[in-house]
Short mmCIF file of C-alpha atoms and ligand atoms in Angstrom, two decimals:
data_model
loop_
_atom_site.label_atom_id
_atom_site.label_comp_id
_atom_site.label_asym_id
_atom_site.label_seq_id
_atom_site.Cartn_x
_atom_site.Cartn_y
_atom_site.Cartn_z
CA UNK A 1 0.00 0.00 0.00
CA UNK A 2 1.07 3.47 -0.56
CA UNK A 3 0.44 6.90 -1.08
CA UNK A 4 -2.06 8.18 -4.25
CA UNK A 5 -1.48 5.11 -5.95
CA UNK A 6 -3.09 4.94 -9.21
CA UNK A 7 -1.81 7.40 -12.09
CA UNK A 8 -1.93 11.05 -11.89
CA UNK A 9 -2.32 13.47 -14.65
CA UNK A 10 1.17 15.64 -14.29
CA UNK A 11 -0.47 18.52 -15.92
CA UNK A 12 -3.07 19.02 -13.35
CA UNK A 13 -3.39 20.48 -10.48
CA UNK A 14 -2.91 17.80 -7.52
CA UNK A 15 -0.13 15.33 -8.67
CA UNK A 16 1.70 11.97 -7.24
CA UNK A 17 4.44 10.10 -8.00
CA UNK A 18 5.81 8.89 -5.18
CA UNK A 19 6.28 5.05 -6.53
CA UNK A 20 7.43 6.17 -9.89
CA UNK A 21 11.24 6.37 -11.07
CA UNK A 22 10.93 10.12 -11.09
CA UNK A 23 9.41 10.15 -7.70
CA UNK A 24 9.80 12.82 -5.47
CA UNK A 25 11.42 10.41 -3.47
CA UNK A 26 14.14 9.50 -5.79
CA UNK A 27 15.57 12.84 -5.13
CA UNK A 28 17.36 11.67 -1.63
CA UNK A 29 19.51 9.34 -2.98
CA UNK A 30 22.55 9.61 -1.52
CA UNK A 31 22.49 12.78 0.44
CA UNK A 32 20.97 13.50 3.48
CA UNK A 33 18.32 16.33 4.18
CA UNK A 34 18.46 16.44 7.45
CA UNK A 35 22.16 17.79 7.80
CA UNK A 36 20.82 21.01 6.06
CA UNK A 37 21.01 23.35 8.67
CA UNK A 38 18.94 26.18 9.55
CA UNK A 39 22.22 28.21 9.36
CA UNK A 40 22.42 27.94 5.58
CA UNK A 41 19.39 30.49 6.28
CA UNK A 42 21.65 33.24 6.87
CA UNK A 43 24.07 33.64 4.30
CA UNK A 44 23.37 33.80 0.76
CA UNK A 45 23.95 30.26 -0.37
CA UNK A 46 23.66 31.23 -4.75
CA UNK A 47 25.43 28.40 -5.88
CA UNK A 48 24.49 26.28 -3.60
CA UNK A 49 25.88 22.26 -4.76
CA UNK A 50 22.90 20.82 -2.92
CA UNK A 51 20.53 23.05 -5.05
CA UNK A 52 22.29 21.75 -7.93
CA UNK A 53 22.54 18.20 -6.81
CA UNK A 54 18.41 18.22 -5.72
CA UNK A 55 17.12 19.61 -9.18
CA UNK A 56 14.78 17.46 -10.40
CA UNK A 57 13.98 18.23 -14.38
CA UNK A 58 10.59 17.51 -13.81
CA UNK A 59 9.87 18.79 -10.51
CA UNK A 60 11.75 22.08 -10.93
CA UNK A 61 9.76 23.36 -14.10
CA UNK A 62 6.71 21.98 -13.25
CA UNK A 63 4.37 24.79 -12.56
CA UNK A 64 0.46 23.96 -12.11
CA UNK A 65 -1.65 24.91 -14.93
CA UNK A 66 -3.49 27.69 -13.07
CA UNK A 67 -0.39 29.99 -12.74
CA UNK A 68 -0.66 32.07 -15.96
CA UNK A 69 2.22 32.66 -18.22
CA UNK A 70 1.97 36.55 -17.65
CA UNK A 71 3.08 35.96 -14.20
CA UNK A 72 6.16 33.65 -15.46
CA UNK A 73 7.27 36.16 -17.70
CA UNK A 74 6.48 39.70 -15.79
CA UNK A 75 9.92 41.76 -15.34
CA UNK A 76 10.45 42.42 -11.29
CA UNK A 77 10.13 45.91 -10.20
CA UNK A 78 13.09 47.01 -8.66
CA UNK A 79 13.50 50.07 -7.47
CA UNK A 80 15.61 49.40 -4.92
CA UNK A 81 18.91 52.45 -3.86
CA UNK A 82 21.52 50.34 -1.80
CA UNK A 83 23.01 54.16 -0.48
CA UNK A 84 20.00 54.85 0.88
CA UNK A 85 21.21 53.28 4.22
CA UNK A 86 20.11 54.79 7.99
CA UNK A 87 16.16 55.05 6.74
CA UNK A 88 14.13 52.87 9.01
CA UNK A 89 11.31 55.48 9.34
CA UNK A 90 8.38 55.50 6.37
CA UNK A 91 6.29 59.09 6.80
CA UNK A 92 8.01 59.15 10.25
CA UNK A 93 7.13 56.12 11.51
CA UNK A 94 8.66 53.25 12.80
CA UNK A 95 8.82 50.44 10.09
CA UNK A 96 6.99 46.71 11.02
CA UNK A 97 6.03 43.71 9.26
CA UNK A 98 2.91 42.04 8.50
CA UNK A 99 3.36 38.74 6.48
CA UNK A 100 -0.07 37.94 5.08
CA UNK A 101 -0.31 33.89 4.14
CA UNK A 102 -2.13 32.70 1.76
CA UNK A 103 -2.59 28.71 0.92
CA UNK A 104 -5.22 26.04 1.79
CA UNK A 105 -5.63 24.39 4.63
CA UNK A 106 -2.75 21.50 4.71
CA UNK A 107 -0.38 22.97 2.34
CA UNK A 108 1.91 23.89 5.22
CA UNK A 109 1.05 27.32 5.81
CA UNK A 110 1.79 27.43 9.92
CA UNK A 111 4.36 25.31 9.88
CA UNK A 112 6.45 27.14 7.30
CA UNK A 113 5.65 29.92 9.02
CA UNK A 114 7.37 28.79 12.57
CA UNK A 115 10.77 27.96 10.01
CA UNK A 116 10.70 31.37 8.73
CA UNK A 117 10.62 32.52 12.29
CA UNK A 118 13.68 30.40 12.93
CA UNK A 119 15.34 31.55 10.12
CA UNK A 120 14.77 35.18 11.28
CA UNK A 121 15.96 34.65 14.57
CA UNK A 122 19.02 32.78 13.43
CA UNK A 123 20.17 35.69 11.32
CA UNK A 124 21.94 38.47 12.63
CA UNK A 125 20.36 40.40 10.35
CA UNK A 126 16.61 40.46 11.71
CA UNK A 127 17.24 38.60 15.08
CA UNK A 128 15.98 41.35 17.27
CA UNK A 129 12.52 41.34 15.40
CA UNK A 130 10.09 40.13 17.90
CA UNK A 131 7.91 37.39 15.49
CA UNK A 132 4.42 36.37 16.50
CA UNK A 133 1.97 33.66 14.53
CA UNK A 134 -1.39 34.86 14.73
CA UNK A 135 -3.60 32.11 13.78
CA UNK A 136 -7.20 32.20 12.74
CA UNK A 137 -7.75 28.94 13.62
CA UNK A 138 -6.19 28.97 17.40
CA UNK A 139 -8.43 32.48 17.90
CA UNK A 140 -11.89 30.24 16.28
CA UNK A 141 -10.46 27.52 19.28
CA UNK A 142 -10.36 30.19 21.22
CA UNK A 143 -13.36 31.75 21.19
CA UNK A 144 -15.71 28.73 20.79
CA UNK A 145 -14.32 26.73 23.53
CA UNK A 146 -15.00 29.22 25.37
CA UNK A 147 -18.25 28.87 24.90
CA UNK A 148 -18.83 25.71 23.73
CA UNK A 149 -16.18 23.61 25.90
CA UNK A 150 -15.54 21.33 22.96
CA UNK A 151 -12.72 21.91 20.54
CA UNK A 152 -14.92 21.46 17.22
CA UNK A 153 -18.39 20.58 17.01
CA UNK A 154 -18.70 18.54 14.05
CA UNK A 155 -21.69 19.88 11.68
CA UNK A 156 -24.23 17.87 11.43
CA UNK A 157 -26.09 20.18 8.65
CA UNK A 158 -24.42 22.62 6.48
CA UNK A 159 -25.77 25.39 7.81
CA UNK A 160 -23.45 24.68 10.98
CA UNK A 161 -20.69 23.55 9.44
CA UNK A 162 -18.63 26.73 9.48
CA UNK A 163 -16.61 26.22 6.47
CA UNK A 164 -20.01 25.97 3.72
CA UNK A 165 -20.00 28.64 2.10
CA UNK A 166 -23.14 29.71 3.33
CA UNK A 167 -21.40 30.62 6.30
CA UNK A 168 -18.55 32.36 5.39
CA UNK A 169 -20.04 35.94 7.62
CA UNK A 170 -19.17 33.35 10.60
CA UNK A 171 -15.29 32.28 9.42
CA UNK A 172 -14.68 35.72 8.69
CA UNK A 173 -15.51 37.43 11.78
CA UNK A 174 -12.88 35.39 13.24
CA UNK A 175 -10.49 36.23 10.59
CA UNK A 176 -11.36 39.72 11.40
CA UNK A 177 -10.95 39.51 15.53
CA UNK A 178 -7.12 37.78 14.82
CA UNK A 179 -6.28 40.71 12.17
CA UNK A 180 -7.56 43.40 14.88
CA UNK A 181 -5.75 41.51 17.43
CA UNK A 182 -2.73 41.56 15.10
CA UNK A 183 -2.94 45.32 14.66
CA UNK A 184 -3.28 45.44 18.30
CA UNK A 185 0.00 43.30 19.34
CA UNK A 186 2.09 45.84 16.53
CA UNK A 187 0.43 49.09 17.90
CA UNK A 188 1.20 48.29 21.65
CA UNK A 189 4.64 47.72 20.24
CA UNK A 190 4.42 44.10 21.22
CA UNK A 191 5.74 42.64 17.82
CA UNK A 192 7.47 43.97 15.36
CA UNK A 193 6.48 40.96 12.38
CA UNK A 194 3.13 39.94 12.50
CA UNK A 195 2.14 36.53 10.77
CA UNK A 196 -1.55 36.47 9.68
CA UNK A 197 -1.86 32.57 9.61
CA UNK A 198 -5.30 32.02 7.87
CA UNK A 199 -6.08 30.90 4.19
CA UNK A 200 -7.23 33.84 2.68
CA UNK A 201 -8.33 32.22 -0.20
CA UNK A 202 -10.81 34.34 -1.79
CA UNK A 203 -10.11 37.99 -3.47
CA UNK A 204 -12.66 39.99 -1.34
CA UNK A 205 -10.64 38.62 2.31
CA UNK A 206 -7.24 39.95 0.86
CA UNK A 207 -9.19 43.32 -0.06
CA UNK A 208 -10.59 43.69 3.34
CA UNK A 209 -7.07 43.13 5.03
CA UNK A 210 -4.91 45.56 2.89
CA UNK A 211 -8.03 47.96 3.10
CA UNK A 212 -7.54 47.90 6.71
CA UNK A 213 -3.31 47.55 6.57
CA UNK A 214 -3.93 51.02 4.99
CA UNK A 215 -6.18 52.42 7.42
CA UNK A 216 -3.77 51.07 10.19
CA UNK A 217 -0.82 52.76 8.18
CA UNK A 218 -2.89 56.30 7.75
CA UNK A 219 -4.33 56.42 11.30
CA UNK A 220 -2.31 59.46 12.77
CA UNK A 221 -2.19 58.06 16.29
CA UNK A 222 -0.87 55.05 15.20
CA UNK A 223 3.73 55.56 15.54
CA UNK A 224 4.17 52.23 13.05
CA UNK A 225 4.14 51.66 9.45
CA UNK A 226 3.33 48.32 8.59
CA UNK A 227 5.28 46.71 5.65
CA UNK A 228 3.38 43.97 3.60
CA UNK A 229 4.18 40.58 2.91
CA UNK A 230 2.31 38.20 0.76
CA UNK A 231 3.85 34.71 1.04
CA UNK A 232 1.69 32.09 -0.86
CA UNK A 233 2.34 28.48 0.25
CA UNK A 234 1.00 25.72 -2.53
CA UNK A 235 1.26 22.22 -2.30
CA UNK A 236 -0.24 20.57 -5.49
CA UNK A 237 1.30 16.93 -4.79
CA UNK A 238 -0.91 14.01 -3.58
CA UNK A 239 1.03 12.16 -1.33
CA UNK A 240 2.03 15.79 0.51
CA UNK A 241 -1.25 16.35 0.97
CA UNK A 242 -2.60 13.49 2.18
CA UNK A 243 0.56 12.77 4.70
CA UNK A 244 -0.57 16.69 5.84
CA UNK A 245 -4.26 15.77 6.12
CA UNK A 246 -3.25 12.70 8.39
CA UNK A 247 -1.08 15.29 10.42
CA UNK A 248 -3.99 17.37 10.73
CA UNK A 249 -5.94 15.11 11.64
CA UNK A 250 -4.36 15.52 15.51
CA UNK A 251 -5.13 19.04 16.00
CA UNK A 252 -6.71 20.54 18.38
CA UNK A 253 -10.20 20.67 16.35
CA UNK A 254 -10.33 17.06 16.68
CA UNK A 255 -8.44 16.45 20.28
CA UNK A 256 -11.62 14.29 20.86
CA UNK A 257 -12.76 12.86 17.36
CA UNK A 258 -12.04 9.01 15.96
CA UNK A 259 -9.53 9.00 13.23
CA UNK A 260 -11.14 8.51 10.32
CA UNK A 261 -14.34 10.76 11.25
CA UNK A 262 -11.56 13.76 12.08
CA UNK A 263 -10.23 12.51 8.33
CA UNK A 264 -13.68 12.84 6.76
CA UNK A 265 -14.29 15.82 8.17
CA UNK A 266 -11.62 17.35 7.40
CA UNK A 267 -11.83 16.47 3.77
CA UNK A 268 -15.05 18.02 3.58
CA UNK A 269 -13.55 21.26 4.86
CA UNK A 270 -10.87 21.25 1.77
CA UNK A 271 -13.72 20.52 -0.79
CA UNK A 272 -15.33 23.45 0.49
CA UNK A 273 -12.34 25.50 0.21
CA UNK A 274 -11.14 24.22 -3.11
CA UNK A 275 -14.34 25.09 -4.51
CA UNK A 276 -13.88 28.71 -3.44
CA UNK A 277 -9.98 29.58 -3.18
CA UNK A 278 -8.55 31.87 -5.59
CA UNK A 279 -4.53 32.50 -6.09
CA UNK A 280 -2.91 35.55 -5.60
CA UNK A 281 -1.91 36.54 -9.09
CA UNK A 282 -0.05 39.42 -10.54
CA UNK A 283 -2.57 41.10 -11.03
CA UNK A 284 -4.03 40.96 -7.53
CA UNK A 285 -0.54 42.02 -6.49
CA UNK A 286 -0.67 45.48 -9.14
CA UNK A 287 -4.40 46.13 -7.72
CA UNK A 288 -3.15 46.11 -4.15
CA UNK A 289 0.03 48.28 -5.07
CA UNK A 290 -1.96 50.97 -6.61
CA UNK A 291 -4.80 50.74 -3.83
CA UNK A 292 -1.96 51.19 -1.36
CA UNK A 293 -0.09 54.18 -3.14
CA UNK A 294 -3.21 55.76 -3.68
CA UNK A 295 -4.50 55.78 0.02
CA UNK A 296 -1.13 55.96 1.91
CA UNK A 297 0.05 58.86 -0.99
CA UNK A 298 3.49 57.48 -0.73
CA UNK A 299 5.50 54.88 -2.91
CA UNK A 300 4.91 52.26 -0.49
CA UNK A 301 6.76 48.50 0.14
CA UNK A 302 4.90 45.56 -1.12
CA UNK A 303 6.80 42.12 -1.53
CA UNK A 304 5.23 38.72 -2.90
CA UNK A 305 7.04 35.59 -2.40
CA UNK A 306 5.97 31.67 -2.88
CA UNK A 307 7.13 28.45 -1.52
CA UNK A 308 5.66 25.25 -3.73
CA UNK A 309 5.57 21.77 -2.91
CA UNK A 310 7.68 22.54 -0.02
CA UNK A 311 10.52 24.33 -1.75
CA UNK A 312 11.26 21.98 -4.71
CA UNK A 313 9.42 24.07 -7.61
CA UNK A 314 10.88 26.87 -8.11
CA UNK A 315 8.99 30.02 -7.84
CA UNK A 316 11.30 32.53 -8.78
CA UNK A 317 9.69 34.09 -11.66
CA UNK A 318 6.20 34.54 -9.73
CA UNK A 319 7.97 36.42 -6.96
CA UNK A 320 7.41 39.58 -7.12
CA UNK A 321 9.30 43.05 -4.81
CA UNK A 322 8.37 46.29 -4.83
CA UNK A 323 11.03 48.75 -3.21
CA UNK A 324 10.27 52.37 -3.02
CA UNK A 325 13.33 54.91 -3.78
CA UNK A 326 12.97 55.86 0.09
CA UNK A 327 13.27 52.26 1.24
CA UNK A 328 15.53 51.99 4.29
CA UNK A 329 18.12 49.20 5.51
CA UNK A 330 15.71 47.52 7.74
CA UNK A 331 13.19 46.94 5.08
CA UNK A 332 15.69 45.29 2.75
CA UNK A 333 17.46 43.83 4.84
CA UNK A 334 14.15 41.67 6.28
CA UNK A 335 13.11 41.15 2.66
CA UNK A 336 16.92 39.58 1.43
CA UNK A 337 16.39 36.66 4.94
CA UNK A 338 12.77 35.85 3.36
CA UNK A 339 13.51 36.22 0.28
CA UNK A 340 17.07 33.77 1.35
CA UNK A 341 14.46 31.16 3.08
CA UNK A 342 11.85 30.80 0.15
CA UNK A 343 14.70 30.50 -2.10
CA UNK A 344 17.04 28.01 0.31
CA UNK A 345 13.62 26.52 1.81
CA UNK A 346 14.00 22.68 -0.01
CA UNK A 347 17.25 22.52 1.62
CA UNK A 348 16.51 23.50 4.83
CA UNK A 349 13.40 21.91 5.59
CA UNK A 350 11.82 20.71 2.36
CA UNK A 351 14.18 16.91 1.66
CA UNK A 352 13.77 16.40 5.34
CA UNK A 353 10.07 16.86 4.99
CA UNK A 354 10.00 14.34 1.72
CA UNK A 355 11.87 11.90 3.61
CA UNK A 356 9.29 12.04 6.48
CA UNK A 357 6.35 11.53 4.03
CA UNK A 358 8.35 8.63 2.53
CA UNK A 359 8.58 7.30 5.93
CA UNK A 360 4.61 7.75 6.94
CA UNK A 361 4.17 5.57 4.29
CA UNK A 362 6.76 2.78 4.31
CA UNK A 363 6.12 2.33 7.68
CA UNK A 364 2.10 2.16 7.21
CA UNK A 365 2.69 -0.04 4.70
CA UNK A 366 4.65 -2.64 7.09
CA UNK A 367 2.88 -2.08 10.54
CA UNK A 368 -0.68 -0.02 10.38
CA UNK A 369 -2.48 -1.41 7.44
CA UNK A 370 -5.62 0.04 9.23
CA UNK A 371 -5.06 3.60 9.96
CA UNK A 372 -3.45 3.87 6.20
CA UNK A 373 -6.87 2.08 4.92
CA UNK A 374 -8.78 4.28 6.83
CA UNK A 375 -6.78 7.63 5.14
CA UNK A 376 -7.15 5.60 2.14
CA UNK A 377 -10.86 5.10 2.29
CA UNK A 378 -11.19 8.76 2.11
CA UNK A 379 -8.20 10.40 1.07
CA UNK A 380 -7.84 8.47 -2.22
CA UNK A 381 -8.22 9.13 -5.97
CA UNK A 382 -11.64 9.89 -6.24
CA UNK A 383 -11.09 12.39 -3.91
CA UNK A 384 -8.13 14.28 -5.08
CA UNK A 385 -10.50 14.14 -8.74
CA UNK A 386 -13.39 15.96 -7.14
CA UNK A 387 -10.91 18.74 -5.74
CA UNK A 388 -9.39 18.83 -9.08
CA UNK A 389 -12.90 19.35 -10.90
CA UNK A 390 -13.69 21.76 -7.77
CA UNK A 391 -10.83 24.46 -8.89
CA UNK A 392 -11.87 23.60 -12.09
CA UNK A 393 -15.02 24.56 -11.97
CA UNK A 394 -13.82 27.89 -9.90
CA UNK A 395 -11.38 28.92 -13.09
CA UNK A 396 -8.44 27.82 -11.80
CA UNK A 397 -6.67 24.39 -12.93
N1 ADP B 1 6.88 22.17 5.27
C1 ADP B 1 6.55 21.25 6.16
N2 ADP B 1 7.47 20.68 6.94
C2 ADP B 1 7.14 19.72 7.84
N3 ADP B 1 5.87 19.28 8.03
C3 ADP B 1 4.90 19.82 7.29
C4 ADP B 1 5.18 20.83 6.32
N4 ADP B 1 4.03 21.18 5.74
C5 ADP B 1 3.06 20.44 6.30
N5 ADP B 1 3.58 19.60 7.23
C6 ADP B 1 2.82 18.62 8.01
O1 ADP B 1 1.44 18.78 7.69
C7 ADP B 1 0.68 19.21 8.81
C8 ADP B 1 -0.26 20.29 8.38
O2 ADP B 1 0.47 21.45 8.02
P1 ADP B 1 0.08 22.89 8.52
O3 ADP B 1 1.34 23.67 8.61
O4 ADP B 1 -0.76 22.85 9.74
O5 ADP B 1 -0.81 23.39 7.29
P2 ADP B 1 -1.75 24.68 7.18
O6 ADP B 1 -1.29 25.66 8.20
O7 ADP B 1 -1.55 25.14 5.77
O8 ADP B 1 -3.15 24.20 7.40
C9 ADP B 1 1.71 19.67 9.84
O9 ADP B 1 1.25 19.41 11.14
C10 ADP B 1 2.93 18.84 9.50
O10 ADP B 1 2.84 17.58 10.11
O1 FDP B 2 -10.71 32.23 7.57
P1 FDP B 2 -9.70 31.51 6.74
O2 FDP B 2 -8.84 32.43 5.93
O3 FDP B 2 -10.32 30.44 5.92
O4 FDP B 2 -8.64 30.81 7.69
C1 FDP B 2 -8.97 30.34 8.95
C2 FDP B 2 -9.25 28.87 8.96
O5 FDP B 2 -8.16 28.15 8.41
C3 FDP B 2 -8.01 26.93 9.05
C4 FDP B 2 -8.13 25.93 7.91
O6 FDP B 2 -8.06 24.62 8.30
O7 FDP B 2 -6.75 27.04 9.68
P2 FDP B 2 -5.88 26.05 10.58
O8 FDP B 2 -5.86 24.77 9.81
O9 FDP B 2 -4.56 26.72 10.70
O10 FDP B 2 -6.59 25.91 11.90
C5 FDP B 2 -9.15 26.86 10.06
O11 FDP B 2 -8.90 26.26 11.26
C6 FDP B 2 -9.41 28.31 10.30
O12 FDP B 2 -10.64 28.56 10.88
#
């Protein structure tokens, strides 16, 4: 038994190929992942040999169909003056960081988010930035056990289950409370880069947030500027996804949940995001520039990065910076450590991840035939073909 076992269409959106010769897997012959140190974080590792050595011809060009060609081929703006060197102020104020993820649920999203902390304590460079995760999920936990004492309840009709899309005024009042609550840690000066950990998967979510960055970075009273950070994590392989949906399987929303009823539930939580999530694109990223230079009336500091299939596609041509002529040492210096990690990330955490989903499944395969048939039961090809027909069906394959 393995992972998605039967054949996948490579041209899709969800692929697997974990048991072919140009697995994913292959790729750790002969080295070892795990002695890739979070220290290769902080220095600027361009010709890296493992990079080299870890290219995979497939893997490293392929690029899911819904990521147009314009944004493969769109010139970075760089406007970037490496003299202009003691500016940490924007309009007088204090410069912070807000890193706005975007991804569905189980592509990595909070994890990759505690590595990029690492990585920013670890470097000289941006080690005195206090880092805080602020996660819609925990602050929906938070809230509802509360009041509820339990850590989900399980919906037994879609008008309870909170992630229908009938009910999206519920999910997003409790992306709103963890965005205020973010704005609130930065203007007490508790945090200086604030992680909004949350899927914003639909256009109107990532309005409402860099409507209300703007407000936050017009409000007189307010003595910080807050920098924008879009970092899109995308996972489009099967067996990733379904070792992550086993993973998340343990969280807290299911603390006291079977299994394979946590499982099914949380597979009907993906369809109903699939069916709605749209990528950041380009153009998203042009909109938001010009909305944010016309209300702030400066040339203001947006960056876009993405980290896909854990590191091992490489995203460098959707990546997008925008430095203003006034942008100080702080600012780039923050941007060059994530903009290091997202480009080092395969080596630093992405093999060693591969090698544990390798693992999950070899070892299934020997010693737990029944929790991998209950995964498989639900988690299988039929599955990953109605998500596929989902973004489909939502414009985006
Ligand atoms: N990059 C990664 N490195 C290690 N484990 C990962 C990674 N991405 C996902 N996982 C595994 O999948 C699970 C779900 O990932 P998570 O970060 O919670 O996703 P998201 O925040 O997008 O919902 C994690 O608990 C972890 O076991
Ligand atoms: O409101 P959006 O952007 O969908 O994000 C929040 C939701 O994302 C989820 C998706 O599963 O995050 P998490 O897995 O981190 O707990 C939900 O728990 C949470 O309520």
């Amino acid at each position: 038994m393995c992972g998605s076992s039967d054949s996948d269409s490579h041209d899709g959106y969800l692929t697997s190929d974990y048991n072919s010769s140009n697995s994913l897997f292959s790729l750790n012959n002969g080295y070892s992942y795990s002695s890739a140190s979070l220290d290769r974080a902080t220095f600027d590792c361009q010709d890296s040999d493992l990079l080299g050595n870890h290219k995979h011809p497939m893997l490293s060009t392929e690029v899911p169909r819904f990521i147009s060609n314009d944004a493969l081929h769109s010139p970075i703006t760089l406007n970037y003056k490496r003299d202009n060197d003691d500016v940490t102020y924007t309009n007088a104020k204090v410069n912070k960081f807000m890193i706005v993820l975007i991804g569905l649920p189980a592509t990595g999203k909070s994890t990759i988010s505690s590595h990029l902390i690492q990585c920013l304590k670890n470097n000289p460079l941006t080690n005195s930035l206090r880092c805080k995760v602020f996660n819609a999920g925990k602050i929906r936990r938070q809230i509802s056990c509360a009041t509820i004492s339990k850590p989900l309840l399980l919906a037994n009709t879609s008008s309870e289950d909170l992630f229908n899309p009938k009910n999206t005024d519920k999910k997003e009042a409790y992306a709103r409370i963890t965005l205020q609550k973010l704005f609130h840690e930065i203007n007490n000066d508790d945090c200086d880069v604030g992680i909004f950990d949350a899927t914003n998967s639909t256009i109107e979510r990532r309005r409402f947030i860099f409507e209300e960055v703007c407000s936050f970075n017009t409000d007189e009273l307010s003595t910080f500027n807050l920098v924008p950070i879009v970092l899109q994590i995308s996972c489009f392989n099967r067996d990733f996804i379904k070792y992550n949906i086993h993973n998340k399987s343990f969280n807290e929303d299911y603390l006291d949940k079977p299994y394979e009823l946590a499982i099914k539930d949380f597979a009907k939580r993906l369809k109903h995001y699939y069916s709605q999530f749209t990528p950041f694109s380009m153009d998203e990223f042009n909109q938001i520039h010009q909305y944010i230079n016309q209300h702030e009336e400066i040339d203001a500091s947006l960056f876009f990065f993405n980290v896909i299939n854990v590191g091992i596609v490489e995203p460098h041509s959707l990546n997008h910076s925008h430095y203003p002529s006034t942008c100080g040492r702080q600012i780039r210096d923050t941007i060059m450590v994530v903009e290091n990690f997202i480009n080092h990330y395969s080596q630093m955490f992405g093999f060693e991840y591969i090698e544990s989903v390798k693992l999950f499944f070899e070892k299934f395969e020997d010693n737990h035939e029944e929790t991998l048939a209950a995964l498989d039961s639900v988690v299988n090809d039929e599955f990953f073909n109605d998500l596929q027909e989902l973004i489909e069906n939502n414009g985006f394959s």
